[in-house]
Amino acid sequence: MKNTINKCLLTLIFIFSTSVVYSQNDTLKEIHIGEHVPNIALSGFIDDTLQKVQLSNLYKNKLLILDFWATWCRPCISELTKLDTLKKQFSNQIEIVAVGYQSFSTINDFLKKRPELRPKNYFVLANDNILSRKLFPHKGIPHMVWIDSAGKVIAITGGEDVNFKNIKEIVKGKVLPLRAKIDIKNFDFTKTFHLKDSSFLGRSIFTGHTNGILSYETYGTYKSVIPHMIDRIFMDNISIRDLYWTAAFQHQICWGNYGRIILEIKDSLKYMQPRFAPESYQRSKYYNSINSSDWAQDNSYCYELQMPEPRMDTILYQYMISDLNRYLNLNGRFEKRNMQCYILKYRNKHLNILNESKKQHKHFITTQNVTKLTEILNANINQDQIVDETGIKNALIDFDINGLKAGITPEQINAILNRSGLYIIKVKRMVPVFVISEYY
């Protein structure tokens, strides 16, 4: 009965309408919020024998909602029952048209298979290419266009905004600040995402060598004054070994003592600078190259990790290790291995704990604790690592830095440490190391 009445009304409206009709062959442009729709003729209504209906007759004296949908869209299908209920609730205050680009037979067959979805109170338009493609082109569905009784587009939204509360306010004449649905119509999901390059919340980036910038590393504390809370790690033009070194041991003083890293690899030159792999370098293509930067071009990388908010630095460096493993297809991890090392010990009766009167003496450095002292020693010995076994890691020690230099021998270290009641001795221990392995 309802369909018969609607058909008769639409027939009369079409016959007696005096509005200007745009030919569908005319050039039509996209309509935006705040603009008026052209008075085009529509055809292809499911369950309707009308050949054409003018768009202006659908919004005359009422709110018109165009629901763009498809039979394959699950959220769209969920909307159909809701639309039918809303039309029934608001009766002649609104008109709803479910607009489909698919063929008449596709939509009709779908509704035959799902009779519970067949509209009882609103219209379904099939085989549309005017509303969908020209006037209101879009990328995602459901796509809802709200048109007032004057033919002006007052909103373009998603399906969630089409609800009883919003419709009730609009038919009463209120202007609602509905969030506009924006579709980037030429967006290609198969290409690298660059739309938010300047406004991302968090990301990691890994690239090859970048010309024009120095080899550099940094980490950010720009949003926090709390120690060890960082939001960024950035390293550029760095070797693989040094990237992993930073991630594994963070910003400890002992930079340069690579005894803590074990490389289980085929070609060491891919991982470290030529001066650290002289034999591989002499056999490589870089040895006789006229461009000294060729090795860096092929074997240094840039890495950045940016987080939305500061986090503990240890967490970010764990992320960095995971990133490097993925990007480089390597297996970098911590292990304990039984190997040669030096242990730091002290002589109970001779331990030289910090004396207040010596704080300003130019020959002394005040370390925060024995742990920091161990790091300083590791930075200079450039051999097997030194492990603290003093058991007094929090004690402050007077330490004479005269004679302390890179490449210092264990014997020279002991000569300096002896004045503080400390010494190192070579032993075998299960020590923590960072291992980098290739997947063969």
mmCIF file of C-alpha atoms in Angstrom, residues 46-432:
data_model
loop_
_atom_site.group_PDB
_atom_site.id
_atom_site.type_symbol
_atom_site.label_atom_id
_atom_site.label_comp_id
_atom_site.label_asym_id
_atom_site.label_seq_id
_atom_site.Cartn_x
_atom_site.Cartn_y
_atom_site.Cartn_z
ATOM 1 C CA ILE A 46 13.809 -0.327 -6.816
ATOM 2 C CA ASP A 47 10.139 -1.329 -6.406
ATOM 3 C CA ASP A 48 9.013 1.662 -8.448
ATOM 4 C CA THR A 49 7.774 1.841 -12.024
ATOM 5 C CA LEU A 50 8.617 5.537 -12.415
ATOM 6 C CA GLN A 51 11.101 6.292 -15.122
ATOM 7 C CA LYS A 52 12.253 9.626 -13.662
ATOM 8 C CA VAL A 53 11.951 11.678 -10.470
ATOM 9 C CA GLN A 54 13.274 15.194 -10.019
ATOM 10 C CA LEU A 55 15.690 15.662 -7.138
ATOM 11 C CA SER A 56 13.954 18.879 -6.058
ATOM 12 C CA ASN A 57 10.743 16.978 -5.394
ATOM 13 C CA LEU A 58 12.514 14.748 -2.902
ATOM 14 C CA TYR A 59 13.594 17.604 -0.617
ATOM 15 C CA LYS A 60 10.582 19.876 -1.124
ATOM 16 C CA ASN A 61 9.326 20.954 2.337
ATOM 17 C CA LYS A 62 11.454 18.334 4.077
ATOM 18 C CA LEU A 63 14.938 17.146 4.935
ATOM 19 C CA LEU A 64 16.480 14.794 2.370
ATOM 20 C CA ILE A 65 19.176 12.315 3.347
ATOM 21 C CA LEU A 66 21.086 10.519 0.602
ATOM 22 C CA ASP A 67 22.681 7.305 1.842
ATOM 23 C CA PHE A 68 25.401 6.055 -0.526
ATOM 24 C CA TRP A 69 25.869 2.331 -0.020
ATOM 25 C CA ALA A 70 26.711 -1.019 -1.653
ATOM 26 C CA THR A 71 25.617 -4.607 -1.179
ATOM 27 C CA TRP A 72 29.158 -5.692 -0.195
ATOM 28 C CA CYS A 73 29.458 -3.080 2.572
ATOM 29 C CA ARG A 74 28.573 -4.609 5.955
ATOM 30 C CA PRO A 75 28.228 -1.265 7.809
ATOM 31 C CA CYS A 76 25.982 -0.028 4.993
ATOM 32 C CA ILE A 77 23.703 -3.029 5.331
ATOM 33 C CA SER A 78 23.412 -2.375 9.064
ATOM 34 C CA GLU A 79 22.300 1.157 8.240
ATOM 35 C CA LEU A 80 19.340 0.049 6.095
ATOM 36 C CA THR A 81 17.168 -1.126 8.978
ATOM 37 C CA LYS A 82 17.997 2.019 10.942
ATOM 38 C CA LEU A 83 17.049 4.234 8.000
ATOM 39 C CA ASP A 84 13.720 2.499 7.626
ATOM 40 C CA THR A 85 12.967 3.112 11.312
ATOM 41 C CA LEU A 86 14.011 6.771 11.123
ATOM 42 C CA LYS A 87 11.822 7.407 8.100
ATOM 43 C CA LYS A 88 8.881 5.839 9.903
ATOM 44 C CA GLN A 89 9.521 7.966 13.003
ATOM 45 C CA PHE A 90 9.747 11.287 11.158
ATOM 46 C CA SER A 91 7.225 10.475 8.434
ATOM 47 C CA ASN A 92 6.822 13.366 5.979
ATOM 48 C CA GLN A 93 9.405 15.539 7.755
ATOM 49 C CA ILE A 94 12.227 13.710 6.007
ATOM 50 C CA GLU A 95 12.919 11.710 2.877
ATOM 51 C CA ILE A 96 15.611 9.067 2.641
ATOM 52 C CA VAL A 97 17.102 7.612 -0.527
ATOM 53 C CA ALA A 98 19.631 4.772 -0.407
ATOM 54 C CA VAL A 99 21.781 5.458 -3.471
ATOM 55 C CA GLY A 100 23.655 2.538 -5.026
ATOM 56 C CA TYR A 101 26.100 2.620 -7.925
ATOM 57 C CA GLN A 102 25.591 -1.096 -8.559
ATOM 58 C CA SER A 103 23.267 -2.377 -11.252
ATOM 59 C CA PHE A 104 19.527 -2.637 -10.785
ATOM 60 C CA SER A 105 19.665 -6.427 -10.956
ATOM 61 C CA THR A 106 22.509 -6.682 -8.420
ATOM 62 C CA ILE A 107 20.700 -4.583 -5.817
ATOM 63 C CA ASN A 108 17.300 -6.086 -6.540
ATOM 64 C CA ASP A 109 18.636 -9.646 -6.278
ATOM 65 C CA PHE A 110 20.354 -8.774 -3.011
ATOM 66 C CA LEU A 111 17.123 -7.421 -1.509
ATOM 67 C CA LYS A 112 15.240 -10.499 -2.687
ATOM 68 C CA LYS A 113 17.699 -12.689 -0.814
ATOM 69 C CA ARG A 114 17.451 -10.446 2.239
ATOM 70 C CA PRO A 115 13.735 -9.581 2.375
ATOM 71 C CA GLU A 116 14.072 -8.198 5.906
ATOM 72 C CA LEU A 117 16.208 -5.406 4.434
ATOM 73 C CA ARG A 118 13.813 -4.470 1.669
ATOM 74 C CA PRO A 119 12.725 -0.864 2.367
ATOM 75 C CA LYS A 120 9.237 -0.232 3.609
ATOM 76 C CA ASN A 121 9.438 3.506 4.209
ATOM 77 C CA TYR A 122 12.238 4.917 2.034
ATOM 78 C CA PHE A 123 13.525 4.659 -1.531
ATOM 79 C CA VAL A 124 16.398 2.682 -3.034
ATOM 80 C CA LEU A 125 18.062 4.032 -6.176
ATOM 81 C CA ALA A 126 20.163 1.678 -8.309
ATOM 82 C CA ASN A 127 22.616 2.042 -11.180
ATOM 83 C CA ASP A 128 23.442 5.625 -10.198
ATOM 84 C CA ASN A 129 26.383 7.454 -11.701
ATOM 85 C CA ILE A 130 25.239 11.071 -11.322
ATOM 86 C CA LEU A 131 24.894 11.467 -7.559
ATOM 87 C CA SER A 132 27.657 8.977 -6.749
ATOM 88 C CA ARG A 133 30.255 9.964 -9.318
ATOM 89 C CA LYS A 134 29.625 13.610 -10.203
ATOM 90 C CA LEU A 135 27.745 15.519 -7.514
ATOM 91 C CA PHE A 136 28.958 13.674 -4.420
ATOM 92 C CA PRO A 137 32.055 11.626 -5.285
ATOM 93 C CA HIS A 138 33.458 9.748 -2.313
ATOM 94 C CA LYS A 139 35.892 7.034 -1.335
ATOM 95 C CA GLY A 140 34.336 5.353 1.677
ATOM 96 C CA ILE A 141 30.800 4.263 2.504
ATOM 97 C CA PRO A 142 28.381 4.735 4.204
ATOM 98 C CA HIS A 143 28.441 8.291 2.887
ATOM 99 C CA MET A 144 25.546 10.508 3.996
ATOM 100 C CA VAL A 145 24.523 13.778 2.339
ATOM 101 C CA TRP A 146 22.031 16.032 4.166
ATOM 102 C CA ILE A 147 19.997 18.405 1.973
ATOM 103 C CA ASP A 148 17.568 20.939 3.442
ATOM 104 C CA SER A 149 14.191 21.995 2.039
ATOM 105 C CA ALA A 150 15.862 24.750 -0.014
ATOM 106 C CA GLY A 151 18.124 22.285 -1.791
ATOM 107 C CA LYS A 152 21.246 23.328 0.126
ATOM 108 C CA VAL A 153 23.712 20.732 1.332
ATOM 109 C CA ILE A 154 23.940 21.277 5.096
ATOM 110 C CA ALA A 155 26.128 18.313 6.030
ATOM 111 C CA ILE A 156 28.127 15.401 4.637
ATOM 112 C CA THR A 157 28.749 12.771 7.303
ATOM 113 C CA GLY A 158 29.326 9.140 8.061
ATOM 114 C CA GLY A 159 26.507 6.803 8.999
ATOM 115 C CA GLU A 160 26.888 7.234 12.761
ATOM 116 C CA ASP A 161 25.643 10.841 12.615
ATOM 117 C CA VAL A 162 22.336 9.859 11.032
ATOM 118 C CA ASN A 163 20.371 9.268 14.219
ATOM 119 C CA PHE A 164 17.127 10.296 15.880
ATOM 120 C CA LYS A 165 18.666 13.029 18.015
ATOM 121 C CA ASN A 166 20.410 14.830 15.158
ATOM 122 C CA ILE A 167 17.476 14.573 12.772
ATOM 123 C CA LYS A 168 15.097 15.872 15.439
ATOM 124 C CA GLU A 169 17.226 18.994 15.944
ATOM 125 C CA ILE A 170 17.666 19.671 12.243
ATOM 126 C CA VAL A 171 13.986 19.351 11.321
ATOM 127 C CA LYS A 172 13.328 21.897 14.091
ATOM 128 C CA GLY A 173 15.564 24.319 12.204
ATOM 129 C CA LYS A 174 18.661 24.080 14.373
ATOM 130 C CA VAL A 175 22.150 24.180 12.875
ATOM 131 C CA LEU A 176 24.295 21.331 14.163
ATOM 132 C CA PRO A 177 28.113 21.371 14.015
ATOM 133 C CA LEU A 178 28.301 17.904 12.489
ATOM 134 C CA ARG A 179 31.822 16.798 11.649
ATOM 135 C CA ALA A 180 32.258 16.760 7.882
ATOM 136 C CA LYS A 181 33.229 13.431 6.332
ATOM 137 C CA ILE A 182 36.269 14.052 4.167
ATOM 138 C CA ASP A 183 37.358 11.558 1.544
ATOM 139 C CA ILE A 184 40.724 11.847 -0.205
ATOM 140 C CA LYS A 185 39.468 10.594 -3.508
ATOM 141 C CA ASN A 186 42.823 10.024 -5.207
ATOM 142 C CA PHE A 187 44.369 8.248 -2.228
ATOM 143 C CA ASP A 188 46.279 5.132 -3.287
ATOM 144 C CA PHE A 189 46.533 2.471 -0.559
ATOM 145 C CA THR A 190 49.304 0.705 -2.488
ATOM 146 C CA LYS A 191 51.724 3.639 -2.213
ATOM 147 C CA THR A 192 53.825 4.848 0.713
ATOM 148 C CA PHE A 193 51.815 6.916 3.169
ATOM 149 C CA HIS A 194 53.032 10.534 3.191
ATOM 150 C CA LEU A 195 49.874 12.493 4.009
ATOM 151 C CA LYS A 196 50.785 12.904 7.679
ATOM 152 C CA ASP A 197 54.533 13.345 7.312
ATOM 153 C CA SER A 198 54.397 16.666 9.159
ATOM 154 C CA SER A 199 51.795 15.744 11.785
ATOM 155 C CA PHE A 200 52.454 12.121 12.766
ATOM 156 C CA LEU A 201 52.054 10.945 16.357
ATOM 157 C CA GLY A 202 54.789 8.337 16.285
ATOM 158 C CA ARG A 203 56.919 6.487 13.742
ATOM 159 C CA SER A 204 60.263 4.886 12.969
ATOM 160 C CA ILE A 205 62.192 5.551 9.766
ATOM 161 C CA PHE A 206 65.179 3.676 8.353
ATOM 162 C CA THR A 207 67.057 4.898 5.283
ATOM 163 C CA GLY A 208 70.390 4.538 3.582
ATOM 164 C CA HIS A 209 73.189 7.111 3.631
ATOM 165 C CA THR A 210 72.121 10.737 3.317
ATOM 166 C CA ASN A 211 74.507 13.098 1.535
ATOM 167 C CA GLY A 212 75.093 16.551 2.937
ATOM 168 C CA ILE A 213 74.791 15.799 6.659
ATOM 169 C CA LEU A 214 77.410 14.663 9.136
ATOM 170 C CA SER A 215 77.476 11.357 10.938
ATOM 171 C CA TYR A 216 75.579 12.180 14.092
ATOM 172 C CA GLU A 217 73.454 10.790 16.863
ATOM 173 C CA THR A 218 71.065 12.383 19.291
ATOM 174 C CA TYR A 219 68.103 11.619 21.472
ATOM 175 C CA GLY A 220 65.296 13.924 22.440
ATOM 176 C CA THR A 221 64.105 15.118 25.820
ATOM 177 C CA TYR A 222 62.173 17.994 24.359
ATOM 178 C CA LYS A 223 58.912 17.333 26.190
ATOM 179 C CA SER A 224 60.178 16.196 29.564
ATOM 180 C CA VAL A 225 62.637 17.339 32.228
ATOM 181 C CA ILE A 226 62.498 13.970 33.991
ATOM 182 C CA PRO A 227 65.814 12.070 33.675
ATOM 183 C CA HIS A 228 65.841 9.134 31.249
ATOM 184 C CA MET A 229 62.459 10.107 29.780
ATOM 185 C CA ILE A 230 62.897 10.644 26.047
ATOM 186 C CA ASP A 231 60.613 10.900 23.048
ATOM 187 C CA ARG A 232 63.107 10.594 20.185
ATOM 188 C CA ILE A 233 66.175 8.732 18.980
ATOM 189 C CA PHE A 234 67.914 9.992 15.856
ATOM 190 C CA MET A 235 71.081 8.694 14.221
ATOM 191 C CA ASP A 236 72.310 9.547 10.744
ATOM 192 C CA ASN A 237 75.005 8.016 8.539
ATOM 193 C CA ILE A 238 75.978 5.413 11.144
ATOM 194 C CA SER A 239 77.390 1.914 10.607
ATOM 195 C CA ILE A 240 75.303 -1.127 11.479
ATOM 196 C CA ARG A 241 77.522 -2.042 14.414
ATOM 197 C CA ASP A 242 77.286 1.453 15.890
ATOM 198 C CA LEU A 243 73.516 1.536 15.421
ATOM 199 C CA TYR A 244 73.212 -1.670 17.426
ATOM 200 C CA TRP A 245 75.771 -0.419 19.938
ATOM 201 C CA THR A 246 73.652 2.628 20.723
ATOM 202 C CA ALA A 247 70.498 0.528 20.967
ATOM 203 C CA ALA A 248 72.108 -2.106 23.188
ATOM 204 C CA PHE A 249 74.216 0.016 25.529
ATOM 205 C CA GLN A 250 72.528 3.383 25.137
ATOM 206 C CA HIS A 251 74.558 6.431 26.078
ATOM 207 C CA GLN A 252 77.051 4.814 28.375
ATOM 208 C CA ILE A 253 80.483 6.399 28.574
ATOM 209 C CA CYS A 254 82.225 3.276 27.303
ATOM 210 C CA TRP A 255 81.732 4.108 23.628
ATOM 211 C CA GLY A 256 84.401 2.462 21.542
ATOM 212 C CA ASN A 257 84.960 -0.717 23.553
ATOM 213 C CA TYR A 258 83.393 -3.179 21.145
ATOM 214 C CA GLY A 259 84.295 -6.177 23.299
ATOM 215 C CA ARG A 260 80.667 -6.237 24.385
ATOM 216 C CA ILE A 261 79.460 -6.950 20.842
ATOM 217 C CA ILE A 262 79.928 -10.298 19.114
ATOM 218 C CA LEU A 263 79.451 -10.382 15.348
ATOM 219 C CA GLU A 264 78.474 -13.732 13.820
ATOM 220 C CA ILE A 265 78.661 -12.551 10.232
ATOM 221 C CA LYS A 266 80.271 -13.283 6.865
ATOM 222 C CA ASP A 267 81.656 -9.882 5.890
ATOM 223 C CA SER A 268 82.653 -7.564 8.727
ATOM 224 C CA LEU A 269 83.090 -4.630 6.338
ATOM 225 C CA LYS A 270 79.323 -4.356 5.954
ATOM 226 C CA TYR A 271 79.007 -3.687 9.678
ATOM 227 C CA MET A 272 81.930 -1.468 10.678
ATOM 228 C CA GLN A 273 84.170 1.216 9.268
ATOM 229 C CA PRO A 274 87.174 0.094 7.176
ATOM 230 C CA ARG A 275 89.686 0.970 9.922
ATOM 231 C CA PHE A 276 88.030 -1.667 12.120
ATOM 232 C CA ALA A 277 88.084 -4.332 9.389
ATOM 233 C CA PRO A 278 91.376 -3.795 7.531
ATOM 234 C CA GLU A 279 91.602 -7.290 6.046
ATOM 235 C CA SER A 280 88.093 -7.196 4.598
ATOM 236 C CA TYR A 281 88.726 -3.662 3.399
ATOM 237 C CA GLN A 282 91.852 -4.623 1.457
ATOM 238 C CA ARG A 283 89.902 -7.359 -0.328
ATOM 239 C CA SER A 284 86.947 -5.099 -1.088
ATOM 240 C CA LYS A 285 86.030 -2.890 -4.028
ATOM 241 C CA TYR A 286 86.449 0.151 -1.796
ATOM 242 C CA TYR A 287 90.203 -0.305 -1.295
ATOM 243 C CA ASN A 288 91.246 1.104 -4.673
ATOM 244 C CA SER A 289 88.299 3.438 -5.109
ATOM 245 C CA ILE A 290 89.147 7.075 -5.865
ATOM 246 C CA ASN A 291 86.168 8.130 -3.735
ATOM 247 C CA SER A 292 86.901 7.638 -0.056
ATOM 248 C CA SER A 293 83.198 8.038 0.743
ATOM 249 C CA ASP A 294 82.091 5.023 -1.291
ATOM 250 C CA TRP A 295 82.045 2.749 1.751
ATOM 251 C CA ALA A 296 79.852 5.166 3.707
ATOM 252 C CA GLN A 297 77.467 5.535 0.770
ATOM 253 C CA ASP A 298 76.850 1.793 0.746
ATOM 254 C CA ASN A 299 77.157 0.860 4.410
ATOM 255 C CA SER A 300 75.905 3.650 6.648
ATOM 256 C CA TYR A 301 72.288 4.283 7.575
ATOM 257 C CA CYS A 302 69.919 6.784 9.126
ATOM 258 C CA TYR A 303 67.416 5.869 11.818
ATOM 259 C CA GLU A 304 64.760 7.841 13.652
ATOM 260 C CA LEU A 305 62.254 6.757 16.273
ATOM 261 C CA GLN A 306 59.677 9.312 17.399
ATOM 262 C CA MET A 307 57.119 8.685 20.134
ATOM 263 C CA PRO A 308 54.029 10.812 20.893
ATOM 264 C CA GLU A 309 55.056 11.242 24.540
ATOM 265 C CA PRO A 310 58.302 10.743 26.494
ATOM 266 C CA ARG A 311 58.970 7.240 27.766
ATOM 267 C CA MET A 312 61.806 5.558 29.616
ATOM 268 C CA ASP A 313 64.892 5.526 27.407
ATOM 269 C CA THR A 314 65.359 1.789 27.946
ATOM 270 C CA ILE A 315 61.979 1.151 26.328
ATOM 271 C CA LEU A 316 62.816 3.204 23.240
ATOM 272 C CA TYR A 317 66.146 1.438 22.814
ATOM 273 C CA GLN A 318 64.359 -1.920 22.986
ATOM 274 C CA TYR A 319 62.104 -0.665 20.192
ATOM 275 C CA MET A 320 65.200 0.361 18.257
ATOM 276 C CA ILE A 321 66.717 -3.132 18.492
ATOM 277 C CA SER A 322 63.467 -4.644 17.204
ATOM 278 C CA ASP A 323 63.356 -2.125 14.355
ATOM 279 C CA LEU A 324 66.944 -2.797 13.302
ATOM 280 C CA ASN A 325 66.340 -6.553 13.356
ATOM 281 C CA ARG A 326 63.343 -6.129 11.058
ATOM 282 C CA TYR A 327 64.875 -3.578 8.715
ATOM 283 C CA LEU A 328 68.221 -5.380 8.333
ATOM 284 C CA ASN A 329 66.945 -8.970 8.626
ATOM 285 C CA LEU A 330 69.395 -9.647 11.445
ATOM 286 C CA ASN A 331 69.143 -11.257 14.861
ATOM 287 C CA GLY A 332 70.504 -8.844 17.443
ATOM 288 C CA ARG A 333 69.985 -9.961 21.048
ATOM 289 C CA PHE A 334 71.538 -10.082 24.511
ATOM 290 C CA GLU A 335 73.183 -13.285 25.708
ATOM 291 C CA LYS A 336 75.487 -14.395 28.495
ATOM 292 C CA ARG A 337 78.640 -16.149 27.316
ATOM 293 C CA ASN A 338 81.616 -17.643 29.108
ATOM 294 C CA MET A 339 84.540 -15.546 27.910
ATOM 295 C CA GLN A 340 87.677 -13.681 28.896
ATOM 296 C CA CYS A 341 87.135 -10.407 30.719
ATOM 297 C CA TYR A 342 88.604 -8.236 33.437
ATOM 298 C CA ILE A 343 86.962 -7.959 36.818
ATOM 299 C CA LEU A 344 87.273 -4.878 38.983
ATOM 300 C CA LYS A 345 88.123 -5.647 42.634
ATOM 301 C CA TYR A 346 89.242 -3.651 45.662
ATOM 302 C CA ARG A 347 91.604 -4.155 48.573
ATOM 303 C CA ASN A 348 89.569 -3.685 51.739
ATOM 304 C CA LYS A 349 92.237 -1.895 53.731
ATOM 305 C CA HIS A 350 93.302 0.446 50.983
ATOM 306 C CA LEU A 351 90.041 1.612 49.392
ATOM 307 C CA ASN A 352 90.284 5.373 48.895
ATOM 308 C CA ILE A 353 86.713 6.579 49.449
ATOM 309 C CA LEU A 354 86.014 10.167 48.380
ATOM 310 C CA ASN A 355 87.534 12.739 50.717
ATOM 311 C CA GLU A 356 85.769 16.116 50.820
ATOM 312 C CA SER A 357 89.088 17.992 50.884
ATOM 313 C CA LYS A 358 90.103 16.439 47.569
ATOM 314 C CA LYS A 359 87.033 17.371 45.553
ATOM 315 C CA GLN A 360 88.716 20.393 43.960
ATOM 316 C CA HIS A 361 92.123 18.802 43.395
ATOM 317 C CA LYS A 362 92.946 18.979 39.703
ATOM 318 C CA HIS A 363 94.367 15.463 39.617
ATOM 319 C CA PHE A 364 91.178 13.806 40.855
ATOM 320 C CA ILE A 365 87.867 13.059 39.206
ATOM 321 C CA THR A 366 84.858 12.432 41.412
ATOM 322 C CA THR A 367 82.818 9.620 39.916
ATOM 323 C CA GLN A 368 79.216 9.221 40.951
ATOM 324 C CA ASN A 369 79.855 5.597 41.790
ATOM 325 C CA VAL A 370 81.935 2.581 40.899
ATOM 326 C CA THR A 371 79.560 1.757 38.050
ATOM 327 C CA LYS A 372 80.499 5.006 36.284
ATOM 328 C CA LEU A 373 84.166 4.356 36.995
ATOM 329 C CA THR A 374 83.798 0.971 35.298
ATOM 330 C CA GLU A 375 82.292 2.654 32.248
ATOM 331 C CA ILE A 376 85.193 5.119 32.053
ATOM 332 C CA LEU A 377 87.673 2.269 32.176
ATOM 333 C CA ASN A 378 85.789 0.332 29.506
ATOM 334 C CA ALA A 379 85.833 3.395 27.270
ATOM 335 C CA ASN A 380 89.622 3.504 27.358
ATOM 336 C CA ILE A 381 90.833 -0.076 27.568
ATOM 337 C CA ASN A 382 89.485 -0.925 24.099
ATOM 338 C CA GLN A 383 89.890 -4.653 24.832
ATOM 339 C CA ASP A 384 87.898 -7.260 26.707
ATOM 340 C CA GLN A 385 85.281 -5.648 28.857
ATOM 341 C CA ILE A 386 85.716 -4.825 32.517
ATOM 342 C CA VAL A 387 83.068 -6.153 34.900
ATOM 343 C CA ASP A 388 82.484 -4.626 38.323
ATOM 344 C CA GLU A 389 82.781 -7.210 41.107
ATOM 345 C CA THR A 390 83.649 -4.811 43.910
ATOM 346 C CA GLY A 391 80.239 -5.136 45.521
ATOM 347 C CA ILE A 392 80.336 -1.402 46.310
ATOM 348 C CA LYS A 393 78.875 -0.002 43.103
ATOM 349 C CA ASN A 394 77.283 2.967 44.886
ATOM 350 C CA ALA A 395 80.447 4.094 46.681
ATOM 351 C CA LEU A 396 82.129 7.303 45.470
ATOM 352 C CA ILE A 397 85.804 6.872 44.719
ATOM 353 C CA ASP A 398 88.752 9.264 44.352
ATOM 354 C CA PHE A 399 90.267 8.442 40.984
ATOM 355 C CA ASP A 400 93.395 10.000 39.482
ATOM 356 C CA ILE A 401 92.828 10.473 35.748
ATOM 357 C CA ASN A 402 96.447 11.325 34.908
ATOM 358 C CA GLY A 403 97.637 8.842 32.328
ATOM 359 C CA LEU A 404 94.159 7.659 31.422
ATOM 360 C CA LYS A 405 93.868 7.589 27.630
ATOM 361 C CA ALA A 406 92.352 5.566 24.828
ATOM 362 C CA GLY A 407 94.090 2.249 24.256
ATOM 363 C CA ILE A 408 95.496 2.085 27.749
ATOM 364 C CA THR A 409 96.773 -1.357 28.750
ATOM 365 C CA PRO A 410 95.494 -3.389 31.705
ATOM 366 C CA GLU A 411 98.891 -2.918 33.394
ATOM 367 C CA GLN A 412 98.649 0.858 33.072
ATOM 368 C CA ILE A 413 95.096 0.784 34.440
ATOM 369 C CA ASN A 414 96.249 -1.169 37.476
ATOM 370 C CA ALA A 415 98.997 1.364 38.112
ATOM 371 C CA ILE A 416 96.367 4.120 38.240
ATOM 372 C CA LEU A 417 93.794 2.093 40.175
ATOM 373 C CA ASN A 418 96.300 1.074 42.814
ATOM 374 C CA ARG A 419 96.253 4.593 44.257
ATOM 375 C CA SER A 420 92.527 4.178 44.921
ATOM 376 C CA GLY A 421 92.778 0.683 46.354
ATOM 377 C CA LEU A 422 91.319 -0.937 43.228
ATOM 378 C CA TYR A 423 92.679 -3.350 40.632
ATOM 379 C CA ILE A 424 91.582 -5.440 37.631
ATOM 380 C CA ILE A 425 92.410 -9.066 36.945
ATOM 381 C CA LYS A 426 91.779 -11.190 33.855
ATOM 382 C CA VAL A 427 89.433 -14.144 34.344
ATOM 383 C CA LYS A 428 86.698 -16.095 32.581
ATOM 384 C CA ARG A 429 83.148 -15.246 33.460
ATOM 385 C CA MET A 430 79.630 -15.546 32.152
ATOM 386 C CA VAL A 431 79.299 -11.979 30.971
ATOM 387 C CA PRO A 432 76.462 -10.152 29.190
#
